[in-house]
PDB file of C-alpha atoms and ligand atoms in Angstrom:
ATOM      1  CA  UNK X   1      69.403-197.161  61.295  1.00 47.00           C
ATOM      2  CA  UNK X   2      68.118-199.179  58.175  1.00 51.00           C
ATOM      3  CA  UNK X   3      65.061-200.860  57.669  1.00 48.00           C
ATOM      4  CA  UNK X   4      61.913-201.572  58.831  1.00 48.00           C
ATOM      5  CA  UNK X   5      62.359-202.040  62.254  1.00 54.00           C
ATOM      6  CA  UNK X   6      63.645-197.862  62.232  1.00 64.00           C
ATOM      7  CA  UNK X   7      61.411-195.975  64.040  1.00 81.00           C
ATOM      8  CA  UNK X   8      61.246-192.893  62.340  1.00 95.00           C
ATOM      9  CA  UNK X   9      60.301-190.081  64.026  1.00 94.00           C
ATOM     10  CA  UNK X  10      57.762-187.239  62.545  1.00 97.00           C
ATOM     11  CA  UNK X  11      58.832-183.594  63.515  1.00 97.00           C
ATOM     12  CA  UNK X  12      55.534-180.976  63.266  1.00 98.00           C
ATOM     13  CA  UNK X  13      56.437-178.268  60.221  1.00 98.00           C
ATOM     14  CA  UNK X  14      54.987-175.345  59.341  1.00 98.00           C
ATOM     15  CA  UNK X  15      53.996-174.533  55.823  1.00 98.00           C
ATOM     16  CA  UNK X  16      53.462-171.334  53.613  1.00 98.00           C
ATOM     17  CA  UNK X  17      50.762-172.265  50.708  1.00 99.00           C
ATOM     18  CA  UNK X  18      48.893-170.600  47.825  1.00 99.00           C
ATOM     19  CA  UNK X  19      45.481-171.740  46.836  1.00 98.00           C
ATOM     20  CA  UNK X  20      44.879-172.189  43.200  1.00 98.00           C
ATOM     21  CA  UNK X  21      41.899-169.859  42.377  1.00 98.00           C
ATOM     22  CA  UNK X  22      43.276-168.494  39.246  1.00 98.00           C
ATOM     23  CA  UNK X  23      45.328-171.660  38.472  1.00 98.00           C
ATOM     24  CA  UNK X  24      45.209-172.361  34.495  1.00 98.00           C
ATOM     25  CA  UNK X  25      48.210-173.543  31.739  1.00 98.00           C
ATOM     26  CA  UNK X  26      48.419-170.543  29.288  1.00 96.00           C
ATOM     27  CA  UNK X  27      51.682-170.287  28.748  1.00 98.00           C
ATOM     28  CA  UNK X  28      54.466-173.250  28.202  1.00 98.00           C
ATOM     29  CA  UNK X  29      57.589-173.139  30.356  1.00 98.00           C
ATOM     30  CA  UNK X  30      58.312-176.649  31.063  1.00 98.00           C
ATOM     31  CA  UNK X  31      57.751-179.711  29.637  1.00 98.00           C
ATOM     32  CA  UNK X  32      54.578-181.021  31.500  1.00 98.00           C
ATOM     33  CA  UNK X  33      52.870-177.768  30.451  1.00 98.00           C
ATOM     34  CA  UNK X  34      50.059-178.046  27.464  1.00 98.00           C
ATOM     35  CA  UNK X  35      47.848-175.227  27.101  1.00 97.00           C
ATOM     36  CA  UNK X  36      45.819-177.307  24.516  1.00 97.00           C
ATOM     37  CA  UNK X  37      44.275-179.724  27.354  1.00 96.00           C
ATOM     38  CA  UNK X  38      41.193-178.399  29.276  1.00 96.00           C
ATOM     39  CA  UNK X  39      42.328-177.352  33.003  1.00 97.00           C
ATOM     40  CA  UNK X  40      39.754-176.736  35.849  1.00 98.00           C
ATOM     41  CA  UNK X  41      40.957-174.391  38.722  1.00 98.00           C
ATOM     42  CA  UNK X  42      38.094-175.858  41.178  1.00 98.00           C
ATOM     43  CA  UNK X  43      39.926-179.601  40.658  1.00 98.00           C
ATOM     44  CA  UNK X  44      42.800-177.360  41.436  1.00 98.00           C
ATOM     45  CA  UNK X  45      41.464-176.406  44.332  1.00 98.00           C
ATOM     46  CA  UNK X  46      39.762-179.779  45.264  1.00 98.00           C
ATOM     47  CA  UNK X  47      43.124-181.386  44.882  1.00 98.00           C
ATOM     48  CA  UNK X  48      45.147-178.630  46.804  1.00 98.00           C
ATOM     49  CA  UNK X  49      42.755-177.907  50.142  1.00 98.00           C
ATOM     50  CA  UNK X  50      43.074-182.161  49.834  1.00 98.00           C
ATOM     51  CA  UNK X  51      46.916-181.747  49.941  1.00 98.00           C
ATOM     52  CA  UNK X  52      46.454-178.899  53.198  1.00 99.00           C
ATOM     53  CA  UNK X  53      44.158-180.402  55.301  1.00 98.00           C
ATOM     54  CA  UNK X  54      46.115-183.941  55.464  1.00 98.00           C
ATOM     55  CA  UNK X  55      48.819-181.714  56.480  1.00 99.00           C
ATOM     56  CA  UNK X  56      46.880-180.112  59.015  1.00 98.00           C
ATOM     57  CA  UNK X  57      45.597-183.762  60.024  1.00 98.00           C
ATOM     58  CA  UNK X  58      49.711-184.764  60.575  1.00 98.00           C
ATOM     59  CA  UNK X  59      49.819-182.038  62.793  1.00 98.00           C
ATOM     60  CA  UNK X  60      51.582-179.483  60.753  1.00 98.00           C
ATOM     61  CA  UNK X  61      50.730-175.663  60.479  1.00 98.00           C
ATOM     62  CA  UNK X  62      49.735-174.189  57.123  1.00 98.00           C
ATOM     63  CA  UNK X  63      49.557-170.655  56.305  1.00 98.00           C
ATOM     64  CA  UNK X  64      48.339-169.116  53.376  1.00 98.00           C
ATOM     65  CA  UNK X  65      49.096-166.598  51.201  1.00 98.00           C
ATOM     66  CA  UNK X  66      46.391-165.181  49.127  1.00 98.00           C
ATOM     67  CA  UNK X  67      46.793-165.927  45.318  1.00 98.00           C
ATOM     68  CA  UNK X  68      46.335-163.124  42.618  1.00 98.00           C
ATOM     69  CA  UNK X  69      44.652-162.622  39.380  1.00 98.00           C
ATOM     70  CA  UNK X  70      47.698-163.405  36.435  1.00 98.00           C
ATOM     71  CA  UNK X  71      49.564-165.542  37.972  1.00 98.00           C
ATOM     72  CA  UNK X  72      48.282-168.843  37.444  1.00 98.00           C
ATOM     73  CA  UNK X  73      51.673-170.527  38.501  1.00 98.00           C
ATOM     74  CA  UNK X  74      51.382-168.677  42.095  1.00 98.00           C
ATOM     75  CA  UNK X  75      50.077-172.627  43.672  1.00 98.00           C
ATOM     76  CA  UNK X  76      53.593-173.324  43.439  1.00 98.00           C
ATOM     77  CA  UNK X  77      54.503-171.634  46.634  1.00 98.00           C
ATOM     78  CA  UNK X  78      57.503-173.754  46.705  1.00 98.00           C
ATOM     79  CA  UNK X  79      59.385-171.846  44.215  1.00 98.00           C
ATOM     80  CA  UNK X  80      59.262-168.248  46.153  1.00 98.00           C
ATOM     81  CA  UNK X  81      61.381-168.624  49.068  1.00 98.00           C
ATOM     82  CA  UNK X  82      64.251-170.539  50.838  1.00 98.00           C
ATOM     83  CA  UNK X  83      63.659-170.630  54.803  1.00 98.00           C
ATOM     84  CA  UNK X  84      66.354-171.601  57.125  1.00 98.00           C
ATOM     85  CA  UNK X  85      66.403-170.632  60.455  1.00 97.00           C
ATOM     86  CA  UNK X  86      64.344-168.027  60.383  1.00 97.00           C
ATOM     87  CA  UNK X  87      66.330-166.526  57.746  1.00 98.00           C
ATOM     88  CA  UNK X  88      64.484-165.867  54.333  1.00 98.00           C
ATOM     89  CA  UNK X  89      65.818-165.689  50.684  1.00 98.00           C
ATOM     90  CA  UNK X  90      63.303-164.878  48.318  1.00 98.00           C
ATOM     91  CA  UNK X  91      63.566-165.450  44.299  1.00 98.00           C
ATOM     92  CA  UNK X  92      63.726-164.826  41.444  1.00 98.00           C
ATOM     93  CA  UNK X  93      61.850-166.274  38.163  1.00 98.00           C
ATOM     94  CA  UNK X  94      63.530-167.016  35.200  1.00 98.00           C
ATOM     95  CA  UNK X  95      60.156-166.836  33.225  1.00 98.00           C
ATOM     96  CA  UNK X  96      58.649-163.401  32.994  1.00 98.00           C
ATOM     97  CA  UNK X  97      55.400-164.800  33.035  1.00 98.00           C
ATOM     98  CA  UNK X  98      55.766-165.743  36.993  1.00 98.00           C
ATOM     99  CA  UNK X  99      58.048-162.740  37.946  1.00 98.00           C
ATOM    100  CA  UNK X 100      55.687-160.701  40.043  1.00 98.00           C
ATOM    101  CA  UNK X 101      55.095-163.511  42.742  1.00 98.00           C
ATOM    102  CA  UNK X 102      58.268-162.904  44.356  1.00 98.00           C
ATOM    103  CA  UNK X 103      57.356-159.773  45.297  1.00 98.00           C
ATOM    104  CA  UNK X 104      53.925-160.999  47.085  1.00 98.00           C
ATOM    105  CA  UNK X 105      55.841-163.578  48.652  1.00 98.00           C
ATOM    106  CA  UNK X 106      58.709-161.286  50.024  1.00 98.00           C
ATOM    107  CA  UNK X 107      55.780-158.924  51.074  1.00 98.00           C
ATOM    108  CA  UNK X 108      53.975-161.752  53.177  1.00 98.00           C
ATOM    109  CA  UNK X 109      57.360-162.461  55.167  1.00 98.00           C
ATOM    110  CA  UNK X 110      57.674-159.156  55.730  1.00 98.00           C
ATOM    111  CA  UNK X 111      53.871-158.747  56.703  1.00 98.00           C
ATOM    112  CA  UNK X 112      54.575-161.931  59.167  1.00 98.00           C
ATOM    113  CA  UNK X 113      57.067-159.997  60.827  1.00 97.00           C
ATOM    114  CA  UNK X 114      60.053-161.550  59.583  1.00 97.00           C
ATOM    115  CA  UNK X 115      63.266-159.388  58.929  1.00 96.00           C
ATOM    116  CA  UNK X 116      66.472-161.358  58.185  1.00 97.00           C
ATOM    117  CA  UNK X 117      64.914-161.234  54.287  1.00 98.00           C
ATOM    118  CA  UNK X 118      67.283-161.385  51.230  1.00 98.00           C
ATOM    119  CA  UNK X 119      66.375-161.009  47.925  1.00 98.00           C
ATOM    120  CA  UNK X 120      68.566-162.388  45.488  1.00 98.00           C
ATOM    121  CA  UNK X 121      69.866-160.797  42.319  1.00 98.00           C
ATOM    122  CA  UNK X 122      70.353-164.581  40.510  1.00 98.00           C
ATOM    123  CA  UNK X 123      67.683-166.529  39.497  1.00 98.00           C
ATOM    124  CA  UNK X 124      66.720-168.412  41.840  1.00 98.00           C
ATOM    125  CA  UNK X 125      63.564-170.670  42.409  1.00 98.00           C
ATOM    126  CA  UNK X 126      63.994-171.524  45.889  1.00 98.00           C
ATOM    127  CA  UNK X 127      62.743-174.489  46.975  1.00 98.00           C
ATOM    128  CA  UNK X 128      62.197-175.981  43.923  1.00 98.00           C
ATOM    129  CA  UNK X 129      65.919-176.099  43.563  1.00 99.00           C
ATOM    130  CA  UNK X 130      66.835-176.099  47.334  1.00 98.00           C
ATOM    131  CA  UNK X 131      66.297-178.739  49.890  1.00 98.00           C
ATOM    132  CA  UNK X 132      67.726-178.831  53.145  1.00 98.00           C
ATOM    133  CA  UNK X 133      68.911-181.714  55.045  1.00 98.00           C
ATOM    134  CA  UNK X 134      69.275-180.517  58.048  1.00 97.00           C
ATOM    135  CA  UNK X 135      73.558-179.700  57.670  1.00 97.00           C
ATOM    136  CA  UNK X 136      73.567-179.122  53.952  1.00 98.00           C
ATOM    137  CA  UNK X 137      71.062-177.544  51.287  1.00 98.00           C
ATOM    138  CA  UNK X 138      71.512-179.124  47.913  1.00 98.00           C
ATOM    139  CA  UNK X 139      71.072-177.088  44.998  1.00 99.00           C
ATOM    140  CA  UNK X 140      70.033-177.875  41.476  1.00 98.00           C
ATOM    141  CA  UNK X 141      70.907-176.061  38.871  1.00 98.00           C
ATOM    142  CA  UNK X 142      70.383-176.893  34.577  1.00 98.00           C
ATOM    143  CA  UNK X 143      67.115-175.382  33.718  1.00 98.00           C
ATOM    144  CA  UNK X 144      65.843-172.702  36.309  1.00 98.00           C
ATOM    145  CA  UNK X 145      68.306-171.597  39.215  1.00 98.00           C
ATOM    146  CA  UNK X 146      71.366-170.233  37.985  1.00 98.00           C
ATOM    147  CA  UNK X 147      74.434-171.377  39.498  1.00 98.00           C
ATOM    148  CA  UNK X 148      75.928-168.371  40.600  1.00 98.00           C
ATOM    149  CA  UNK X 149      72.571-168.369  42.571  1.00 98.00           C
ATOM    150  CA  UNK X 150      74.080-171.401  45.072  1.00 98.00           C
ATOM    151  CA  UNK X 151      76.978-168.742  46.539  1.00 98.00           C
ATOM    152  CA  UNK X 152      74.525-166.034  46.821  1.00 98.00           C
ATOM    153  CA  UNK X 153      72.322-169.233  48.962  1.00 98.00           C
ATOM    154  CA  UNK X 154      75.108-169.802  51.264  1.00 98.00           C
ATOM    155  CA  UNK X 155      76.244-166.239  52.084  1.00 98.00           C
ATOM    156  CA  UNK X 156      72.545-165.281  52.613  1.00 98.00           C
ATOM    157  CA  UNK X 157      71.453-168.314  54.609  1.00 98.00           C
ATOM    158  CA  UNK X 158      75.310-169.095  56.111  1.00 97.00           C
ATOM    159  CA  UNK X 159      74.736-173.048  55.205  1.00 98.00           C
ATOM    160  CA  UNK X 160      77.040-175.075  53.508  1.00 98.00           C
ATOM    161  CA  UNK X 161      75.886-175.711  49.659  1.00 98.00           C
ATOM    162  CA  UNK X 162      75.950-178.429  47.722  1.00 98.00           C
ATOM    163  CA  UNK X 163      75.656-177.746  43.810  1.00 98.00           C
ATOM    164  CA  UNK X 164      73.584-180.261  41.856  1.00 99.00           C
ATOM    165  CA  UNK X 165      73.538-180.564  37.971  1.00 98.00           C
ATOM    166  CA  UNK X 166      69.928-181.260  36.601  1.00 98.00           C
ATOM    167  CA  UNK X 167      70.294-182.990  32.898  1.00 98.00           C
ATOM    168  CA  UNK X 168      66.680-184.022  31.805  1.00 98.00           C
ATOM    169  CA  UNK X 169      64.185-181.468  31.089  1.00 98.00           C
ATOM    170  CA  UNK X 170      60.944-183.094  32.995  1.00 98.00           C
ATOM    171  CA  UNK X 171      62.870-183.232  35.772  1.00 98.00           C
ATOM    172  CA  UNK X 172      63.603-179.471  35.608  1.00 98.00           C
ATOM    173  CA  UNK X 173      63.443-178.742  39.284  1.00 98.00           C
ATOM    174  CA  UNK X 174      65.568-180.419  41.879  1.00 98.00           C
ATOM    175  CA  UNK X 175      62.697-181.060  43.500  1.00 98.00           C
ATOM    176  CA  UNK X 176      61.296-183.429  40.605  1.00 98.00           C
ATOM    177  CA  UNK X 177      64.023-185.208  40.979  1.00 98.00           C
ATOM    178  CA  UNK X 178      64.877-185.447  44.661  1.00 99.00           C
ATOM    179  CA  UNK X 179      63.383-184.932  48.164  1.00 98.00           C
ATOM    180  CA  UNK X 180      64.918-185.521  51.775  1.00 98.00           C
ATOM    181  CA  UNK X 181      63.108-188.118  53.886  1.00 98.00           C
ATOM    182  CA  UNK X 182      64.853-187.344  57.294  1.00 98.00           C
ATOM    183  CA  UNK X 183      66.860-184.149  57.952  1.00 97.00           C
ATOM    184  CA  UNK X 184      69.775-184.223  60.815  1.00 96.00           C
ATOM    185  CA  UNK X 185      72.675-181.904  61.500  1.00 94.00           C
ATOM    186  CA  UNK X 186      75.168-184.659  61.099  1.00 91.00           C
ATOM    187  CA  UNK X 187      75.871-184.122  57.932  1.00 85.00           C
ATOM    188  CA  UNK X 188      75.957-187.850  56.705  1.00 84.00           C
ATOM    189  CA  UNK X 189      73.113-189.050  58.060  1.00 92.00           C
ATOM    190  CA  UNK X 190      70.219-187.427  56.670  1.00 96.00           C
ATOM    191  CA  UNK X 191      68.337-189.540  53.882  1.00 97.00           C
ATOM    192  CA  UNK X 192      67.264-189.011  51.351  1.00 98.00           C
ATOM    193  CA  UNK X 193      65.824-190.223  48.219  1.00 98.00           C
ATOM    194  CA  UNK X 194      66.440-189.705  44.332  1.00 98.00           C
ATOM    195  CA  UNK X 195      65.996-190.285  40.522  1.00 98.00           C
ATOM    196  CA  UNK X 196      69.471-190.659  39.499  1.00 98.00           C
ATOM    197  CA  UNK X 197      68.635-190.519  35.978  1.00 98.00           C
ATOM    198  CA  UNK X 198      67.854-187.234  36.466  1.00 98.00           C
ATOM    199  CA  UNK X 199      71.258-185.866  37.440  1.00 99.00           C
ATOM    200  CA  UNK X 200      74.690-185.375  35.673  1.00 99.00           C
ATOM    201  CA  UNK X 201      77.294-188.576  36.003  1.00 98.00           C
ATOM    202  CA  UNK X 202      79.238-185.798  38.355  1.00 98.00           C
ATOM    203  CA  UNK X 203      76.696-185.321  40.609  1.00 99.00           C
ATOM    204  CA  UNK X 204      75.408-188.815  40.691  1.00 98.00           C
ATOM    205  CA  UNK X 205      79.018-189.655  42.234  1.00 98.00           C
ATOM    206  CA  UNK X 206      78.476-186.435  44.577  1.00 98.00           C
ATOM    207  CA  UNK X 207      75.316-187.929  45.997  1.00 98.00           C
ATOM    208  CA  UNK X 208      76.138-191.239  46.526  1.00 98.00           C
ATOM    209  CA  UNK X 209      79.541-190.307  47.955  1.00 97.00           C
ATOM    210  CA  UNK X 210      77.565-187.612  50.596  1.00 97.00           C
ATOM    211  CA  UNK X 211      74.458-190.200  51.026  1.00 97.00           C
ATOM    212  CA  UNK X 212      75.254-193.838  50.047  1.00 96.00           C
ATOM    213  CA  UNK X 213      72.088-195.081  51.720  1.00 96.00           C
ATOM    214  CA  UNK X 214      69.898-192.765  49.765  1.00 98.00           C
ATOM    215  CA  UNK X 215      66.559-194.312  48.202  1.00 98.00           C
ATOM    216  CA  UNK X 216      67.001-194.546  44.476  1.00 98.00           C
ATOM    217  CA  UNK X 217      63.995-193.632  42.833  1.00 98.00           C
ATOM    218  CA  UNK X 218      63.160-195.171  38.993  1.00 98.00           C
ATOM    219  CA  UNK X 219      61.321-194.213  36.043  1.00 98.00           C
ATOM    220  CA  UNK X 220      58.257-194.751  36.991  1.00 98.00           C
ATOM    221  CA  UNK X 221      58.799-192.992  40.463  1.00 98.00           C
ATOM    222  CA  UNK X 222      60.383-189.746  38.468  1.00 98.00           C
ATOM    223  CA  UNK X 223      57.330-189.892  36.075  1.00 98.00           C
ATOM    224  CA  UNK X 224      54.584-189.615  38.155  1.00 98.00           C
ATOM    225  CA  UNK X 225      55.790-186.868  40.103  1.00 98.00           C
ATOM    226  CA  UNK X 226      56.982-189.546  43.211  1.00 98.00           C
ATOM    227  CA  UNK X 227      60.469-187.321  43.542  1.00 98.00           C
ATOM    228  CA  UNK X 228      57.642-184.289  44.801  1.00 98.00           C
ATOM    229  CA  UNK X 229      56.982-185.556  48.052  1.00 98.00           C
ATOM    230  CA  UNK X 230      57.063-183.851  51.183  1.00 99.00           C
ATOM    231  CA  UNK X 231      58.408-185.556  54.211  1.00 98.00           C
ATOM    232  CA  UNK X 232      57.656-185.016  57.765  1.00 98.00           C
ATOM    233  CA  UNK X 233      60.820-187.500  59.147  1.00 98.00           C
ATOM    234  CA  UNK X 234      58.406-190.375  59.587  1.00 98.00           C
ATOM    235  CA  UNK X 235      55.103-189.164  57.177  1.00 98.00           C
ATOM    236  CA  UNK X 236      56.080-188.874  53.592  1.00 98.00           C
ATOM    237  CA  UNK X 237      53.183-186.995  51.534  1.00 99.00           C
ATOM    238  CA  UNK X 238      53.011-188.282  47.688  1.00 98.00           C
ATOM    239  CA  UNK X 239      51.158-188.495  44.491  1.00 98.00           C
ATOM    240  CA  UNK X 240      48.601-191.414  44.154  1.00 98.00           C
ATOM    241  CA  UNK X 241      50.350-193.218  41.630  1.00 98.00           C
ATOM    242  CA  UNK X 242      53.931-193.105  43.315  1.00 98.00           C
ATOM    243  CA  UNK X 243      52.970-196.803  45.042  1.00 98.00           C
ATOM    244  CA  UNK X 244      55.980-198.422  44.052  1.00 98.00           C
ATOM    245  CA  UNK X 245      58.192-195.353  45.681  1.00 98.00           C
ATOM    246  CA  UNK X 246      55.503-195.675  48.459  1.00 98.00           C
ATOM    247  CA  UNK X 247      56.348-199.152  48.675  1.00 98.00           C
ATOM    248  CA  UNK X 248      59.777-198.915  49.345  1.00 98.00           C
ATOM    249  CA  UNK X 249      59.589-195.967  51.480  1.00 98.00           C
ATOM    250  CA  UNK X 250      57.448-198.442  53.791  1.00 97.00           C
ATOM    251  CA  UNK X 251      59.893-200.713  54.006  1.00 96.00           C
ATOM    252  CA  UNK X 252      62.114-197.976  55.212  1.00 96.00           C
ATOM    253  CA  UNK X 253      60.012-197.384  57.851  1.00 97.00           C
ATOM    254  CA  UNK X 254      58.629-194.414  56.592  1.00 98.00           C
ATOM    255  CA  UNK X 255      54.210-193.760  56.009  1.00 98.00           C
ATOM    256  CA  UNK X 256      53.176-193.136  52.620  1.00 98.00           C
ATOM    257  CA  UNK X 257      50.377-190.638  52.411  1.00 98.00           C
ATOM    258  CA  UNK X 258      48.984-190.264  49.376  1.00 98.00           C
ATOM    259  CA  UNK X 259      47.145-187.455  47.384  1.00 98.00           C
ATOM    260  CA  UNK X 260      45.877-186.993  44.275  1.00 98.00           C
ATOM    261  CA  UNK X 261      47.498-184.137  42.448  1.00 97.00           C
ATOM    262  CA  UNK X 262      46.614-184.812  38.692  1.00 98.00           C
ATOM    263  CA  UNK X 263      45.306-181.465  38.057  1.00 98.00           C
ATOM    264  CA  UNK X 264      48.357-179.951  39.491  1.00 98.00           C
ATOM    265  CA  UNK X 265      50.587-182.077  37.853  1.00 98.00           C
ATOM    266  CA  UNK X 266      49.105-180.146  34.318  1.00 98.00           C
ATOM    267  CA  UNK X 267      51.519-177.172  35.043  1.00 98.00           C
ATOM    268  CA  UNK X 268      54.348-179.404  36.062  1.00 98.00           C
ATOM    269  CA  UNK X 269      53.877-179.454  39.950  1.00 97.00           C
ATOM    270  CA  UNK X 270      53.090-181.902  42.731  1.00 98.00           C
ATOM    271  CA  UNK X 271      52.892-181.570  46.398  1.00 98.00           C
ATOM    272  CA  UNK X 272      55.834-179.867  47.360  1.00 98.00           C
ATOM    273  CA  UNK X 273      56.241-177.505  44.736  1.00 98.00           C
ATOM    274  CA  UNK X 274      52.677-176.296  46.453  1.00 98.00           C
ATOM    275  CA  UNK X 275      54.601-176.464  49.592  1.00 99.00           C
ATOM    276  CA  UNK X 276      57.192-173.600  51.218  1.00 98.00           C
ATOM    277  CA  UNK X 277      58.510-175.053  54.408  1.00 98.00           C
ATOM    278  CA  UNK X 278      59.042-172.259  57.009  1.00 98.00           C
ATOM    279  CA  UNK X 279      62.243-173.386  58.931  1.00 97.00           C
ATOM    280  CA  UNK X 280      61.520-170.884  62.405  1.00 89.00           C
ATOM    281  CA  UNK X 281      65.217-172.554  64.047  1.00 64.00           C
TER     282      UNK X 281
HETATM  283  N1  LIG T 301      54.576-174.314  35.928  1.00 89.98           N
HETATM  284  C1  LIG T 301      55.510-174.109  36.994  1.00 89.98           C
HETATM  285  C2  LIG T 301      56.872-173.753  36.420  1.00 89.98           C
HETATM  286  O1  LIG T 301      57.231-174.298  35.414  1.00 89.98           O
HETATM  287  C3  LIG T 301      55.614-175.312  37.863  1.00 89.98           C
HETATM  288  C4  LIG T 301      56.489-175.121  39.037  1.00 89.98           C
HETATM  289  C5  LIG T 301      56.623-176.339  39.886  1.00 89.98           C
HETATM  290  N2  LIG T 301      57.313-176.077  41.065  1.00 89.98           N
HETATM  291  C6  LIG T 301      58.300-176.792  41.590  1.00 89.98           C
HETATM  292  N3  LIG T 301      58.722-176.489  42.755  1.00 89.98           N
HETATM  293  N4  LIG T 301      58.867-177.768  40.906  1.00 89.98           N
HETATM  294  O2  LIG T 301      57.599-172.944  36.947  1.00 89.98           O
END
């Protein structure tokens, strides 16, 4: 159902996050990044316990991971593993500079007593490339996660894959550029919602020909990080600025919850790149 008058329904989630003790921008690997500008790790912080308790306040469960000393990137919890069912598939950076995290990542599922854990030998940046639907996960690929990285996603997970091509370097990460507002297993009938600008004229046909009542995101959404929301089905979690996304998200019968994540935004991240959603099935 369309519109306003949807009642859209919230499902609780459970999240895996990193707090940003040793956050700082020393190195460059995307465009957002300048290590000239002054960066403060307590805003960081500020911003990011902001961004977990009003999960926590919708009802969801956040975990944490404890961060480490050199590796400033590790907020970005989003990027170190793909969780579908219970099933796990790590990563795998293409920067050296954030390399090692996969490893504390793959050691905390394993710590939390989970076993069906793949590591793949692709690179492969997880959720910031993967987002599931609910039927299908749709993978970017352009800048980080390497295409051949999308098989090794369905044979490890068993879901069907859906290859996306990423063309504009801000919008490096599939999930700068696109989020999913409602899962469901019919295929069809999740929505979602999207910067189309951001995407290859092939894939742009792929999306609206998989979801033609998708949200289409502008400019101004894309640029202010809007496309890095996290939604609970009903709840959808954003930057401050992203009113005009927020706006027509409302009118959609979804909640716009806003946070402010300008510190975060420094290294190229919003709130779901800080946000790895454990899917238990
Ligand atoms: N500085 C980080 C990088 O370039 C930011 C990662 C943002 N994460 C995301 N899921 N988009 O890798």
């Amino acid at each position: 159902m369309q519109g306003s008058l949807a009642t859209r329904v919230p499902t609780t989630r459970r999240y895996l996050m990193c707090p940003p003790r040793f956050f700082a921008v020393d190195y460059v690997i995307n465009p957002w990044m300048d290590p000239t500008q002054p960066v403060s790790a307590d805003v960081a912080v500020a911003q990011w316990t902001e961004l977990r308790d009003t999960y926590r306040r919708l009802g969801h469960t956040v975990e944490e991971i404890e961060p480490q000393p050199g590796l400033p990137d590790m907020v970005f919890a989003a990027n170190s593993g793909t969780v579908v069912d219970g099933r796990v598939l790590g990563s795998r950076f293409r920067a050296p500079q954030r390399a090692a995290e996969a490893e504390h990542f793959r050691r905390w599922f394993v710590e939390h007593g989970y076993r069906d854990i793949t590591m793949p030998e692709k690179i492969n940046e997880a959720e910031g490339d993967f987002a599931w639907t609910g039927a299908l996960l749709l993978a970017g690929t352009g800048f980080r996660t390497d295409p051949a990285a999308h098989a090794e996603a369905q044979e490890a997970l068993g879901v069907p894959v859906v290859s996306l091509q990423l063309v504009d370097p801000r919008y490096y990460h599939l999930d700068t550029a696109l989020f999913v507002l409602a899962e469901a297993t019919d295929s069809t009938r999740a929505q979602i919602v999207y910067y189309p600008e951001a995407f290859s004229a092939g894939s742009r046909r792929v999306l609206e020909r998989v979801f033609p009542d998708a949200v289409l995101a502008t400019k101004e959404d894309a640029e202010c990080f809007g496309l890095n929301g996290v939604s609970d089905g009903r709840n959808v979690v954003l930057p401050v600025e992203a009113t005009r996304l927020g706006e027509l998200l409302s009118a959609r019968g979804y909640e716009p919850v806003y946070v402010d994540i300008s510190e975060l935004r420094k290294a190229g991240g919003g709130p779901k790149c800080c946000t790895l959603e454990i899917r238990k099935g």
